[in-house]
XYZ file of C-alpha atoms in Angstrom:
86
model
C 0.000 0.000 0.000
C 1.271 3.419 -0.892
C 1.424 5.498 2.281
C 0.366 8.637 0.444
C -2.769 7.139 -1.030
C -6.296 7.329 0.169
C -9.410 6.628 -1.823
C -12.557 8.608 -2.262
C -15.597 6.355 -2.251
C -19.029 6.705 -3.776
C -21.880 6.133 -1.324
C -22.439 2.572 -2.567
C -18.771 1.738 -1.972
C -18.441 3.622 1.304
C -16.333 1.695 3.821
C -17.780 0.823 7.203
C -14.794 2.365 8.977
C -12.184 4.983 8.053
C -8.941 4.814 10.006
C -6.596 7.772 10.293
C -2.938 6.802 10.619
C 0.526 8.358 10.726
C 2.234 7.476 7.445
C 5.555 8.599 8.916
C 5.460 5.789 11.478
C 6.876 2.419 10.338
C 4.820 0.508 12.912
C 1.632 2.277 11.786
C 2.408 1.403 8.166
C 2.844 -2.274 9.070
C -0.488 -2.258 10.898
C -2.248 -0.570 7.964
C -0.756 -3.126 5.557
C -1.859 -6.008 7.804
C -5.379 -4.639 8.284
C -5.692 -3.869 4.570
C -4.581 -7.371 3.628
C -7.065 -8.945 6.074
C -9.848 -6.705 4.771
C -9.109 -7.732 1.153
C -8.965 -11.436 2.119
C -12.295 -11.289 3.914
C -14.246 -8.873 1.746
C -12.671 -8.924 -1.718
C -13.652 -5.774 -3.568
C -16.326 -4.795 -1.001
C -13.773 -3.402 1.429
C -14.925 -2.436 4.912
C -11.890 -0.313 5.837
C -10.430 2.875 4.403
C -7.099 4.350 5.509
C -6.158 8.026 5.523
C -2.578 9.162 6.069
C -2.725 12.255 8.279
C 0.973 12.923 7.587
C 0.285 13.915 3.982
C 0.157 17.640 3.105
C -3.199 17.171 1.359
C -4.836 15.767 4.517
C -7.921 17.905 5.119
C -9.401 17.735 8.632
C -12.727 19.048 7.335
C -13.154 15.799 5.409
C -12.708 13.728 8.582
C -14.917 15.115 11.361
C -12.613 18.148 11.726
C -9.930 15.992 13.364
C -6.737 18.026 13.098
C -3.300 16.508 12.619
C -2.394 17.249 16.256
C -5.679 15.857 17.564
C -5.250 12.669 15.541
C -1.658 12.291 16.745
C -2.912 12.700 20.305
C -5.249 9.745 19.814
C -2.585 7.449 18.366
C -0.861 5.442 21.132
C 2.659 6.774 21.834
C 4.324 3.539 20.744
C 2.704 3.985 17.311
C 3.681 7.565 16.560
C 6.764 9.433 15.599
C 7.945 12.319 17.720
C 6.016 15.510 16.941
C 7.786 18.749 17.661
C 5.865 21.987 18.213
């Protein structure tokens, strides 16, 4: 999975859950790859999960319940995030 990619879905193809993740975190990337692989194995083309890399410049909080980069990073467990400097 390309860490900079995220898909836009039509209503009929809307995933059940959208996960925000830190694409700059190697552990996060491994988890996203694992979850994506499991989702594809179980659901084929009717995927239930979507992944959005909050570390990308084009990340728009308004598209995701107004969750800012800092707020999202605050929700990611410390062992899963890179160090964020002010």
